[in-house]
mmCIF file of C-alpha atoms in Angstrom:
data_model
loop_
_atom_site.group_PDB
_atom_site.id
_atom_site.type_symbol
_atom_site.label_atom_id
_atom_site.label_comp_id
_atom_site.label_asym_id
_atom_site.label_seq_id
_atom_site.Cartn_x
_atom_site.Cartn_y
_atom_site.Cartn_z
ATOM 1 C CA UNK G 182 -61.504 48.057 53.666
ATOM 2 C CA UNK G 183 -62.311 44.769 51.681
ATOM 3 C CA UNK G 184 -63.129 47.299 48.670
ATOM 4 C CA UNK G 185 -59.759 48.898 48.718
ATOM 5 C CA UNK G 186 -57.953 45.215 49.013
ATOM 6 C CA UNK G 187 -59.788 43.643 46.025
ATOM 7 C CA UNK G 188 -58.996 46.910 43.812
ATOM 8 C CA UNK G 189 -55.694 46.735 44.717
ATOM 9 C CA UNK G 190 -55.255 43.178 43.419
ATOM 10 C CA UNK G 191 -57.157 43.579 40.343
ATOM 11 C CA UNK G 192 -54.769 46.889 39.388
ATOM 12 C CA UNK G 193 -51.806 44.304 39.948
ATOM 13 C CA UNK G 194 -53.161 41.566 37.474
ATOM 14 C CA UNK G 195 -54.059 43.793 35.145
ATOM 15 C CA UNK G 196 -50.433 45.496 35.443
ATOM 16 C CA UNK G 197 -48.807 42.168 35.057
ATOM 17 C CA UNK G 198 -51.319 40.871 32.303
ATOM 18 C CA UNK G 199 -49.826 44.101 30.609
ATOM 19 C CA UNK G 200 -46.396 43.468 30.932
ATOM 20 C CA UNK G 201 -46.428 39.398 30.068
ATOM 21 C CA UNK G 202 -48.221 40.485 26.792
ATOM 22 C CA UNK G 203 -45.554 43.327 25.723
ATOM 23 C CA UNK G 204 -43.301 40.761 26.326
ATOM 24 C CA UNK G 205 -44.656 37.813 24.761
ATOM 25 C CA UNK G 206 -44.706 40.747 21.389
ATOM 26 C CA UNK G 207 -40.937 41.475 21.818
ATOM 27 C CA UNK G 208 -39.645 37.558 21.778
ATOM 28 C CA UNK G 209 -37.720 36.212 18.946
ATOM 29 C CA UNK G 210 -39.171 33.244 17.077
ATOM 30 C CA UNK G 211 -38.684 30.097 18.874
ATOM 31 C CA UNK G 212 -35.570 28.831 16.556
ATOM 32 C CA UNK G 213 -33.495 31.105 17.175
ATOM 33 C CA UNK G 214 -34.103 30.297 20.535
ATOM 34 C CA UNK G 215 -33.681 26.927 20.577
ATOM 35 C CA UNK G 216 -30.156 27.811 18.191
ATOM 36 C CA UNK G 217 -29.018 30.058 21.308
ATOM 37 C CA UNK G 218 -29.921 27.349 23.797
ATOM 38 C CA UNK G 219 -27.618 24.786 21.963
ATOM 39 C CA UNK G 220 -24.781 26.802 21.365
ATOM 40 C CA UNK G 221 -24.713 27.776 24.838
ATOM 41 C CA UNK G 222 -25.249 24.373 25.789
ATOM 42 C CA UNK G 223 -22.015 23.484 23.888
ATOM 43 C CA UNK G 224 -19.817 26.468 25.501
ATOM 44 C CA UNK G 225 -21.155 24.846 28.717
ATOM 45 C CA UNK G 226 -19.912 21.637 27.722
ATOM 46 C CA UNK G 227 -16.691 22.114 27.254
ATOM 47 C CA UNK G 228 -15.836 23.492 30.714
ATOM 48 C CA UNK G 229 -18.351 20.966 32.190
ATOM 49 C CA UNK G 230 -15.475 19.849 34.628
ATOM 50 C CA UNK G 231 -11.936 19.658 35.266
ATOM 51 C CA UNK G 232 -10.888 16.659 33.136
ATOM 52 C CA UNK G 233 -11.934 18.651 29.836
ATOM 53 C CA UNK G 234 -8.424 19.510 27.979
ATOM 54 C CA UNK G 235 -7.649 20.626 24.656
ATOM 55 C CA UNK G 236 -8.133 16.947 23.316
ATOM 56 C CA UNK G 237 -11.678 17.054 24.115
ATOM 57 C CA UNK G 238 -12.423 20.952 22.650
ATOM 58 C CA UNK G 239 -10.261 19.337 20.118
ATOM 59 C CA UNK G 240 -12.727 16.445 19.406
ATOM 60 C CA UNK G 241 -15.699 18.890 19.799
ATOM 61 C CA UNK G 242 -15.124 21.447 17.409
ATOM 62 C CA UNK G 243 -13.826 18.839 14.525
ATOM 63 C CA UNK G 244 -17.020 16.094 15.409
ATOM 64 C CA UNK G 245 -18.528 16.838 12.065
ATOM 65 C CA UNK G 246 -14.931 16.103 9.686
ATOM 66 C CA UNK G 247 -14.801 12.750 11.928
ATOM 67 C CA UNK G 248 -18.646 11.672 11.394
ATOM 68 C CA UNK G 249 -17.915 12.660 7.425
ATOM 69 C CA UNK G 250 -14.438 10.528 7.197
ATOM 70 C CA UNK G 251 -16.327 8.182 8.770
ATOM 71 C CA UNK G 252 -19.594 8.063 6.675
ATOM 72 C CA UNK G 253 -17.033 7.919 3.829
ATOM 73 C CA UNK G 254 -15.122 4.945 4.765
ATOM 74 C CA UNK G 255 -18.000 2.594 5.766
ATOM 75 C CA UNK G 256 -19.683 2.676 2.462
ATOM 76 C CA UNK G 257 -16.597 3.095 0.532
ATOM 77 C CA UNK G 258 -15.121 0.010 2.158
ATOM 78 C CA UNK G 259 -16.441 -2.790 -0.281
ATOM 79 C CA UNK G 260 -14.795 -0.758 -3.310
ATOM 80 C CA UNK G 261 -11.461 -1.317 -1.372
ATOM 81 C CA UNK G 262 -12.272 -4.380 -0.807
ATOM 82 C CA UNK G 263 -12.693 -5.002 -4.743
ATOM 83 C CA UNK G 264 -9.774 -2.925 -5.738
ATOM 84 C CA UNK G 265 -7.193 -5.621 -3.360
ATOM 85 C CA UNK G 266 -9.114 -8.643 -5.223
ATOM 86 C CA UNK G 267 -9.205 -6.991 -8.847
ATOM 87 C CA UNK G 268 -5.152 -6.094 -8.178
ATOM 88 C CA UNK G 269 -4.087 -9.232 -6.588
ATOM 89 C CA UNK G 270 -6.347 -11.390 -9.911
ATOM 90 C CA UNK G 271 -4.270 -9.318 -12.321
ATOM 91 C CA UNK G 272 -0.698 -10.450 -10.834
ATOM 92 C CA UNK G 273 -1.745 -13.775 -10.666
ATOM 93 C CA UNK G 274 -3.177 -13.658 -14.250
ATOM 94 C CA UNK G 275 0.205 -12.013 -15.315
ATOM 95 C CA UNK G 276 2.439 -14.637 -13.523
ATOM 96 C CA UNK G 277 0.128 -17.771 -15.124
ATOM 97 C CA UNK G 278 -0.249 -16.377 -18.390
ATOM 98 C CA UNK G 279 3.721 -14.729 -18.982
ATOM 99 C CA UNK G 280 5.631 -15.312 -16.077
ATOM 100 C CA UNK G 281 5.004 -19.274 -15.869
ATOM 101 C CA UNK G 282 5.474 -20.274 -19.769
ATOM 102 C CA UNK G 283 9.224 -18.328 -19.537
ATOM 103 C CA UNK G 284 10.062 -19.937 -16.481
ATOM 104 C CA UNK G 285 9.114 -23.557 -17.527
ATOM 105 C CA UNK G 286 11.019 -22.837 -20.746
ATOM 106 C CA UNK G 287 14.203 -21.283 -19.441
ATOM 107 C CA UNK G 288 14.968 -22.295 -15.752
ATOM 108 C CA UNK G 289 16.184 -25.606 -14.405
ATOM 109 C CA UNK G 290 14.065 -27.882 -13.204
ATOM 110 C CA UNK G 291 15.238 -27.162 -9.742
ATOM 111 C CA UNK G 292 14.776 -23.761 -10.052
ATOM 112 C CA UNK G 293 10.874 -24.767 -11.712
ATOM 113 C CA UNK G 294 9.853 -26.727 -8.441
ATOM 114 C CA UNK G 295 11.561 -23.891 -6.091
ATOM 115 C CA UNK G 296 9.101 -21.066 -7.883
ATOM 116 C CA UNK G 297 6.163 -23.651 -8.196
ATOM 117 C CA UNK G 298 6.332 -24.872 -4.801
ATOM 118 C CA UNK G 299 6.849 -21.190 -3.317
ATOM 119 C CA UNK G 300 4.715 -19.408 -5.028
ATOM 120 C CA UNK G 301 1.535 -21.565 -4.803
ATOM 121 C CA UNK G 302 2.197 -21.753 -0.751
ATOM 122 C CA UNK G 303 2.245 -17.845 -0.629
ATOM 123 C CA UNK G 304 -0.842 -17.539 -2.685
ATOM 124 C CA UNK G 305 -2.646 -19.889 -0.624
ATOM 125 C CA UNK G 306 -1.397 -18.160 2.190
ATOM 126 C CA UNK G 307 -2.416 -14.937 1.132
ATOM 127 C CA UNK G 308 -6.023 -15.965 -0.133
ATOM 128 C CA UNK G 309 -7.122 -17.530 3.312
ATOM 129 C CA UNK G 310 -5.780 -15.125 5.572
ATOM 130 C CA UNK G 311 -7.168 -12.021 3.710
ATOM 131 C CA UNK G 312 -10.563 -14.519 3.068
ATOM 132 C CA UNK G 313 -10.296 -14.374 7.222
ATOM 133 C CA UNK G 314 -9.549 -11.363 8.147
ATOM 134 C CA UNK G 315 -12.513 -10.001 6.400
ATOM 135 C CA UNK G 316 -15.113 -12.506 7.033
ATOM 136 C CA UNK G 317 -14.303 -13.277 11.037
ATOM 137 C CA UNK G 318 -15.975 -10.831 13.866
ATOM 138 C CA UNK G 319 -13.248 -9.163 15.654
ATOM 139 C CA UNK G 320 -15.404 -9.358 19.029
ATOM 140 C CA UNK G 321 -17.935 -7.677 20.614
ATOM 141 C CA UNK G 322 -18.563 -6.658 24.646
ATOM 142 C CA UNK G 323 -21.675 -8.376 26.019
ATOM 143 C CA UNK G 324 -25.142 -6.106 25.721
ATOM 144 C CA UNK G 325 -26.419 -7.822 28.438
ATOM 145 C CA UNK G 326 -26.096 -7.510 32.206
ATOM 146 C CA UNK G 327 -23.197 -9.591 33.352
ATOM 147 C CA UNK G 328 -20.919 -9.860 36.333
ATOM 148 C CA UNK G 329 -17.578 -9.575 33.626
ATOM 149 C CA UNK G 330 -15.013 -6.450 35.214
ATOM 150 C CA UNK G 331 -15.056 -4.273 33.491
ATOM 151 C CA UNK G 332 -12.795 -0.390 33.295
ATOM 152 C CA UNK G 333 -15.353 2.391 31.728
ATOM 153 C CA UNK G 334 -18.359 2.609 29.953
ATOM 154 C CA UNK G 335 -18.739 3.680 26.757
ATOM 155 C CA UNK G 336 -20.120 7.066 26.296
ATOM 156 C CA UNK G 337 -21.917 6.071 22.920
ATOM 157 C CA UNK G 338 -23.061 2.220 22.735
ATOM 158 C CA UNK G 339 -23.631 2.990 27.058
ATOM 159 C CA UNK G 340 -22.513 -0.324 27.787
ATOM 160 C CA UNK G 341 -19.996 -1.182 29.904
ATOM 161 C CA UNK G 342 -16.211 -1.555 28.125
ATOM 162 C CA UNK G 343 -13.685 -4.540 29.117
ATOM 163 C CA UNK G 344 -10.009 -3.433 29.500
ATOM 164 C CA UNK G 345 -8.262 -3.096 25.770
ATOM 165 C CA UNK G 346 -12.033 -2.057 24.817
ATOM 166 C CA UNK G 347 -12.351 1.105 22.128
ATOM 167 C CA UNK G 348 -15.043 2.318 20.568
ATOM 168 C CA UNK G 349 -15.221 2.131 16.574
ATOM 169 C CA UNK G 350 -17.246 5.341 14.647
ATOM 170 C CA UNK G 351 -17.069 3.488 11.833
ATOM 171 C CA UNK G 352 -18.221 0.265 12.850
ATOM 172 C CA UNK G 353 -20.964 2.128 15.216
ATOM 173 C CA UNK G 354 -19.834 -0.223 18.177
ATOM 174 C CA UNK G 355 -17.606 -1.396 20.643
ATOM 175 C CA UNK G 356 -14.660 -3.576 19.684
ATOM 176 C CA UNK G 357 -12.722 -5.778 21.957
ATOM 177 C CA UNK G 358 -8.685 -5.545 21.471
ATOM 178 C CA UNK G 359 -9.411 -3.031 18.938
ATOM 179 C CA UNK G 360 -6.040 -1.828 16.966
ATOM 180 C CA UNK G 361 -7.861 -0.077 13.798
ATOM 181 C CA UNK G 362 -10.560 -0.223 11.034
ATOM 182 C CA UNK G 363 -9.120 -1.140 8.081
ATOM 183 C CA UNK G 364 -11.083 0.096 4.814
ATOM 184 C CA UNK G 365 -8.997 -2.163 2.846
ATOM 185 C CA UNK G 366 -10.913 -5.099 4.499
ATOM 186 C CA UNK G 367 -13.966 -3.583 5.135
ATOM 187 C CA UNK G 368 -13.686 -4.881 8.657
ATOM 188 C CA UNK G 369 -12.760 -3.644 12.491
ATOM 189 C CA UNK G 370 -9.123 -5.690 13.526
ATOM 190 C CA UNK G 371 -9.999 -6.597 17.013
ATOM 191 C CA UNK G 372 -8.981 -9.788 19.137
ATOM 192 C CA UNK G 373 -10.778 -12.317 16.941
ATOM 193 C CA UNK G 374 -8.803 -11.197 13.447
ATOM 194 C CA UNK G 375 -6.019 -9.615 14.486
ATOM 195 C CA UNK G 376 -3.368 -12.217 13.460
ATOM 196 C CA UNK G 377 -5.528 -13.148 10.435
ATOM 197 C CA UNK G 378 -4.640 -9.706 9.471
ATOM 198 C CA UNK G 379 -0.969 -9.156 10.344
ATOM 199 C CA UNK G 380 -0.226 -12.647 8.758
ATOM 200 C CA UNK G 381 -1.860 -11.152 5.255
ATOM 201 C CA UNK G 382 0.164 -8.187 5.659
ATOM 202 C CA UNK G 383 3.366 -10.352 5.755
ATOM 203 C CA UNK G 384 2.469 -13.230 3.319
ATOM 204 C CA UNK G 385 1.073 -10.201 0.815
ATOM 205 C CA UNK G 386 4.471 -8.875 1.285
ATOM 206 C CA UNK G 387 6.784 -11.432 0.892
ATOM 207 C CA UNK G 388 4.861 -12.523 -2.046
ATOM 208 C CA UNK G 389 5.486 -9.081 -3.359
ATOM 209 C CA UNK G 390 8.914 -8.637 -3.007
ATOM 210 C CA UNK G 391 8.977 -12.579 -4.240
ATOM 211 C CA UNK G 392 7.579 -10.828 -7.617
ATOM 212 C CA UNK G 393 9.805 -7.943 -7.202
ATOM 213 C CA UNK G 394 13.126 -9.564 -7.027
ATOM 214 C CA UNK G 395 12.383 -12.340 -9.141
ATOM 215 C CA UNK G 396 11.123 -10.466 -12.217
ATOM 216 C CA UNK G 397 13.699 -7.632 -12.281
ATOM 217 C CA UNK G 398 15.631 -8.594 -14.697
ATOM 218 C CA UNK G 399 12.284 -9.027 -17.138
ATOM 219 C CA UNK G 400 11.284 -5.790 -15.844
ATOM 220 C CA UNK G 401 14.336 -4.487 -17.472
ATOM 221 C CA UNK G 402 13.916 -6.353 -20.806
ATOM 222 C CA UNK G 403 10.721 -5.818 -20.989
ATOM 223 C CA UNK G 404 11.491 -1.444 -20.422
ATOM 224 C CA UNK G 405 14.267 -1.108 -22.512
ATOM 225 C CA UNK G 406 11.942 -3.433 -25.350
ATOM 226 C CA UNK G 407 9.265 -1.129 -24.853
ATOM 227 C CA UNK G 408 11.825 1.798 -25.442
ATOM 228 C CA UNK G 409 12.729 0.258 -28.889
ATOM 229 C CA UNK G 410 9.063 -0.023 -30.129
ATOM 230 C CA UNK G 411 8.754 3.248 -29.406
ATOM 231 C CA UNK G 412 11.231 4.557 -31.236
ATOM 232 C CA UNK G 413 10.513 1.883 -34.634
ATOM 233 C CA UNK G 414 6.846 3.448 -34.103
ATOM 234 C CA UNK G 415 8.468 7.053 -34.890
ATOM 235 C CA UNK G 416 9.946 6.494 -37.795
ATOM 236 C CA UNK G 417 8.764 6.591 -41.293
ATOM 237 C CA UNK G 418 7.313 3.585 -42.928
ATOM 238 C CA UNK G 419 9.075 4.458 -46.330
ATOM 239 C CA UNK G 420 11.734 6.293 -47.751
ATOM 240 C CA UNK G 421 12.333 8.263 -50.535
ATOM 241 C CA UNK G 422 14.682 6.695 -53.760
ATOM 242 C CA UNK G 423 16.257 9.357 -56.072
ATOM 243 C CA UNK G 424 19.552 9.623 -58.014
ATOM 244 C CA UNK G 425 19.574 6.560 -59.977
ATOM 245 C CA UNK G 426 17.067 4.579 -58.063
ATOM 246 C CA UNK G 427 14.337 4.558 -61.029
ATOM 247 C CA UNK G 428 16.606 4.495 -64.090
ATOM 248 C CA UNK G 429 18.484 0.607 -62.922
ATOM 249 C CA UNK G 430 15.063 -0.609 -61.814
ATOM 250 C CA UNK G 431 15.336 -0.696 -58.127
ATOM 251 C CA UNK G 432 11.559 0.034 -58.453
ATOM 252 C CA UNK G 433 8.875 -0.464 -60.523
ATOM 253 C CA UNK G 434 7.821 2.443 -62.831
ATOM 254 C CA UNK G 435 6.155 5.607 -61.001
ATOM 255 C CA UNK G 436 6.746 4.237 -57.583
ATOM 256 C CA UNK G 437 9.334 6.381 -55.563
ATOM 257 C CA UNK G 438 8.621 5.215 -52.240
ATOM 258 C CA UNK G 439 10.770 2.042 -51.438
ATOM 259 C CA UNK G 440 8.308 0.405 -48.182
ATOM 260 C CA UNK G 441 10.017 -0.923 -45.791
ATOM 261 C CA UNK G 442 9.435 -4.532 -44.177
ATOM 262 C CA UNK G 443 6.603 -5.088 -41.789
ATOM 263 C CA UNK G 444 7.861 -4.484 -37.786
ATOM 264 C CA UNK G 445 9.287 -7.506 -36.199
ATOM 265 C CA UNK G 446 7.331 -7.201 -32.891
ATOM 266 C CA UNK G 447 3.243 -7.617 -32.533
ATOM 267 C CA UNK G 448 0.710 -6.253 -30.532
ATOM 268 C CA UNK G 449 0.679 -9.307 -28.235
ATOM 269 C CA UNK G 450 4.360 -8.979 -27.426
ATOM 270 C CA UNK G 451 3.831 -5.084 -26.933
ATOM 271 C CA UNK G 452 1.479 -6.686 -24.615
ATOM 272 C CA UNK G 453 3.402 -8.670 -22.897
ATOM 273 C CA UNK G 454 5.933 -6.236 -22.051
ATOM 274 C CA UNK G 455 3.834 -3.710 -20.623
ATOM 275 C CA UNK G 456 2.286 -6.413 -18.524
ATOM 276 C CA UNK G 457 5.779 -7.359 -16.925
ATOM 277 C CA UNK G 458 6.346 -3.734 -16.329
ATOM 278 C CA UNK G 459 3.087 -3.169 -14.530
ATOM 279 C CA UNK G 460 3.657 -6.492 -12.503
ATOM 280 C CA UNK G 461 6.913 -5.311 -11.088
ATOM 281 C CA UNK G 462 5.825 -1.866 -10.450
ATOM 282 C CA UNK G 463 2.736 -2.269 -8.302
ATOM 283 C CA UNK G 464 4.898 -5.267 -6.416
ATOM 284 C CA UNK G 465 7.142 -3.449 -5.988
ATOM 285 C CA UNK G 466 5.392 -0.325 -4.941
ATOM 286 C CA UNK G 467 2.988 -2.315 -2.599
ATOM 287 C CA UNK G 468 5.663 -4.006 -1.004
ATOM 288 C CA UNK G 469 7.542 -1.184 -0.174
ATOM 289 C CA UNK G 470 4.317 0.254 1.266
ATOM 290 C CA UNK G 471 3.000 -2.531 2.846
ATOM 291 C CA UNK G 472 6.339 -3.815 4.451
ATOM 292 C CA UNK G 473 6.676 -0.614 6.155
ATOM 293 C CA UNK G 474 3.314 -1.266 7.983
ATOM 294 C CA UNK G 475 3.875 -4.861 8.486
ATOM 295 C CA UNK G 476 7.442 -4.349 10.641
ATOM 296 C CA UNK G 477 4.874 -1.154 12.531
ATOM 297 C CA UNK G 478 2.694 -3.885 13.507
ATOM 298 C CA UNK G 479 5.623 -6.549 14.670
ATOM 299 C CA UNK G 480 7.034 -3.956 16.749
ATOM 300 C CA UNK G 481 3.631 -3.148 18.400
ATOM 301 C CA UNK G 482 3.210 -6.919 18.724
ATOM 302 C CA UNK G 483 6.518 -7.661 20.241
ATOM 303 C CA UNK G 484 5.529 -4.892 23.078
ATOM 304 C CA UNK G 485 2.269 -6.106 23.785
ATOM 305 C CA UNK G 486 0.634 -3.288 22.782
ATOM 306 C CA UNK G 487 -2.199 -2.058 19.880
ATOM 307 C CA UNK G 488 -1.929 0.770 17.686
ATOM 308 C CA UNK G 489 -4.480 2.502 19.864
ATOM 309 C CA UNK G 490 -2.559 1.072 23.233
ATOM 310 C CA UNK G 491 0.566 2.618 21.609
ATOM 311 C CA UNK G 492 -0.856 6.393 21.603
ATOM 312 C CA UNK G 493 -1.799 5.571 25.462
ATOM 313 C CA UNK G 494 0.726 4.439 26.886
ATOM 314 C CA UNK G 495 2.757 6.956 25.336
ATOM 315 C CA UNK G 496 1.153 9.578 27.261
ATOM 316 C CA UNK G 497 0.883 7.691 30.098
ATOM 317 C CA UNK G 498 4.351 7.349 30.047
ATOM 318 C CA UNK G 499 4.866 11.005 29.931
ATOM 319 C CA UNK G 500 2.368 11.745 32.766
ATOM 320 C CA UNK G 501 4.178 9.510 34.990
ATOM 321 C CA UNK G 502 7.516 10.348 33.798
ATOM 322 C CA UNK G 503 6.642 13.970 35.234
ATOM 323 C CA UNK G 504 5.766 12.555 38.830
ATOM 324 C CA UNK G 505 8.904 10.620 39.097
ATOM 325 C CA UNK G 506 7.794 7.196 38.202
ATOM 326 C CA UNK G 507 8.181 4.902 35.379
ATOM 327 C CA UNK G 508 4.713 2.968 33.713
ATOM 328 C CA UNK G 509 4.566 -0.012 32.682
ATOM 329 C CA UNK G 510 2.497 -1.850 30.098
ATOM 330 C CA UNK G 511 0.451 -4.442 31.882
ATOM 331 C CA UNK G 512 -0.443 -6.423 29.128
ATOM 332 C CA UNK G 513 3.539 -6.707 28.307
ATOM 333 C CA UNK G 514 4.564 -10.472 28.819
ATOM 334 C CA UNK G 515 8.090 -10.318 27.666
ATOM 335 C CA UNK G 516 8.718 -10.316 23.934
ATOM 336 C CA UNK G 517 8.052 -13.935 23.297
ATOM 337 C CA UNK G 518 5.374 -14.405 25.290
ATOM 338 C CA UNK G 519 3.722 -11.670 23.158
ATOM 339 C CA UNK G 520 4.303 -13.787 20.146
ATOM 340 C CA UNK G 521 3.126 -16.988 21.406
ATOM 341 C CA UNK G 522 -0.033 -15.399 22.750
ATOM 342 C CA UNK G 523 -0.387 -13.494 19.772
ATOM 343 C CA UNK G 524 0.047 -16.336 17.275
ATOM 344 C CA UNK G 525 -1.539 -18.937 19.468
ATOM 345 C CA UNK G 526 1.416 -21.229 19.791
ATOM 346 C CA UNK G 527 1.464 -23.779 22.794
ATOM 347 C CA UNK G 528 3.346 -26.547 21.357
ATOM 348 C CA UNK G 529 6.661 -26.927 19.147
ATOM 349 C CA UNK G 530 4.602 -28.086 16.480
ATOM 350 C CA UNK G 531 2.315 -25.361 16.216
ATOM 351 C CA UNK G 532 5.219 -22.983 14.698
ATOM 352 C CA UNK G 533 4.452 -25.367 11.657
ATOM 353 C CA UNK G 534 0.785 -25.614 11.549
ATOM 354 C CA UNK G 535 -0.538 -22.580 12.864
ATOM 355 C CA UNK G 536 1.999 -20.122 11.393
ATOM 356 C CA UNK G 537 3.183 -21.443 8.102
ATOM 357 C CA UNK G 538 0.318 -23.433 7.015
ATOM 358 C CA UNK G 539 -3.287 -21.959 6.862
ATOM 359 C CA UNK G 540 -5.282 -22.735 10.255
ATOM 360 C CA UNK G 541 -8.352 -21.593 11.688
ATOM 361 C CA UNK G 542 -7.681 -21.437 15.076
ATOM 362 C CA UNK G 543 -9.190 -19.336 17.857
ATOM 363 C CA UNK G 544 -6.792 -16.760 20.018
ATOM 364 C CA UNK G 545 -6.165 -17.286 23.338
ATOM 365 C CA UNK G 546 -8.177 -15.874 25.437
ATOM 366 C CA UNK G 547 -12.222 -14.703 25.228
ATOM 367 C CA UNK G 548 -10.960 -10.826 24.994
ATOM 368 C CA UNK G 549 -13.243 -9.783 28.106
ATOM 369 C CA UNK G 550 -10.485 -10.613 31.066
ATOM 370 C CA UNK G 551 -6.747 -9.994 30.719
ATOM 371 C CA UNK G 552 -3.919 -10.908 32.986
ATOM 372 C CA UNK G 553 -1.918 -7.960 34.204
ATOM 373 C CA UNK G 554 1.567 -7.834 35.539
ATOM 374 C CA UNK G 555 2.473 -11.230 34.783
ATOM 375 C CA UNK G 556 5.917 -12.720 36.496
ATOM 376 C CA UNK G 557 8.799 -13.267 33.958
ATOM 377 C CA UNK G 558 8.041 -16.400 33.097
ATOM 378 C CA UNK G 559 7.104 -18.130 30.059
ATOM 379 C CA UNK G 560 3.172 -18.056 29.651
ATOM 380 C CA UNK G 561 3.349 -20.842 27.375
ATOM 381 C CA UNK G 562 5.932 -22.936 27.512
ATOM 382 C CA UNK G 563 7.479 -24.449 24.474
#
């Protein structure tokens, strides 16, 4: 009985040994395995639970163009960066060098302390804010372990996220009051820089449409003198005498060619010209450009809202809109609230010396705790 037992076991083994080895031979190599594994492991994914949507297969399947548009902009961002402070140079150059000689020699001296006095004040005005907008942090959520509320965390830096918290892919980290990276400062615009950077916007263009308006009548001179040097270039520097040209002694013997005199222009005023038409073209172009994103940003502004905020509560407004209700903006506090808050004004004076003169000061608030659902009231009163 024990004999029969222990062969029996032994025939099993050596049946199973059998069939482990045959298929150990028949396996595919071990990466296209681990291939299979992922890419089931990403079907899997995306039906995970019952919050996926077509946003998030949306955001899976085009990852790889976001990490690349990303990659792109972070270390392209300090050639924007140069390109704004080579441009911005060359106006300034322009309106020292041409603008500022015709003015002094033309306009009345009213007129000369009106475009001196102006013009210095937005150039200072655009220098410092640009200078700040680039160079201050726009904040940062805490790493360590604090007792701050907080709504979510992130599902790349793991940490937890404040309310008005979004996560930058360019940046690699968390921002507080994000609104957008902006490649042409090389810099996130969060809580700490946002009015550093929507006071550039509007300084950069009313200083361009300052340019614009101003030189558009040398634009014109300077187009239609550029025309007429084109045309002198054209034509022929000498023209042919015959009849009785040679015979009364218009010109000396065995010349034919009578040369006509030298142009009246030079290369400098060429120069000139072509520098006042590239000065009112780029203002003009920029300011266009720019002023369309400027009054974008003093809407969102005057609704309490970012340019992220603004794509959320858009569709939170739609979700509730299809249950019957109506949402709200929480961080709404009435239209001039918003703008006090936003430009840090708490006294009458501060209109003067914290909007239209350059100041450093800090925005209210730490960006970590908000006040929601405020009562209509003034938040600051002034």
């Amino acid at each position: 009985m024990w004999c029969c037992t222990s062969s029996l076991v032994y025939l099993r083994r050596s049946i199973r040994l059998r069939l482990c080895s045959r298929r150990g031979r028949s396996r595919l190599p071990l990466w296209i395995r681990e291939t299979w594994a992922y890419m089931r492991l990403l079907v899997q994914s995306l039906h995970f639970n019952s919050l996926t949507d077509s946003d998030v297969v949306f955001d899976s399947v085009f990852e790889p163009v976001f990490l690349t548009v990303d990659y792109i902009t972070r270390w392209f961002g300090a050639v924007f960066v140069c390109l704004v402070v080579i441009l911005t140079s060359s106006i300034v150059v322009i309106a020292y060098a041409v603008l500022l000689p015709l003015v002094l020699n033309t306009y009345s001296p009213a007129w000369i302390v009106w475009h001196l006095c102006y013009g210095h004040w937005n150039l200072i005005m655009i220098a410092f804010h640009y200078y700040k907008a680039a160079k201050t942090s726009p904040g940062y959520p805490p790493t360590e372990k604090n007792d701050r509320p907080f709504v979510a965390v992130c599902k790349k830096c793991i940490i937890p996220k404040p309310a008005r918290t979004h996560h930058c892919g360019i940046c690699n980290r968390c921002i507080l009051k994000m609104d957008h990276h902006c490649p042409w400062l090389n810099n996130c615009i969060g809580h700490f820089n946002h009015r550093y950077f929507f006071s550039f916007c509007l300084f950069m263009t009313l200083g361009c449409v300052y340019c614009s308006i101003s030189g558009r009548n040398l634009f014109l001179d300077a187009y239609n003198a550029l025309e007429r040097f084109k045309h002198m270039d054209l034509e022929k520097p000498g023209i042919p005498v015959t009849g009785m040209g040679p015979l009364i002694g218009l010109l000396p013997s065995g010349q034919t060619i009578y040369q006509t005199p030298a142009p009246p222009y030079t290369f400098r005023d060429k120069m000139i010209h072509k520098s006042i038409v590239y000065m009112w073209v780029l203002t003009s172009t920029v300011g266009v450009a720019l002023g369309a994103l400027t009054v974008w940003h003093a809407v969102l502004i005057s609704r309490g809202e970012t340019s992220i905020e603004r794509h959320i509560n858009k569709k939170e407004t739609n979700r509730m809109a299809k249950l019957g209700k109506v949402y709200k903006n929480p961080f709404n506090y009435s239209r001039l609230n918003n703008w006090k808050l936003f430009l840090g004004v708490e006294k009458r004076s501060h209109w003067v010396t914290r909007v239209l003169l350059p100041s450093g000061h800090s925005p209210n608030g730490d960006g970590l705790t908000w006040d929601i659902f405020p009562v209509n009231k003034d938040v600051i009163p002034v």
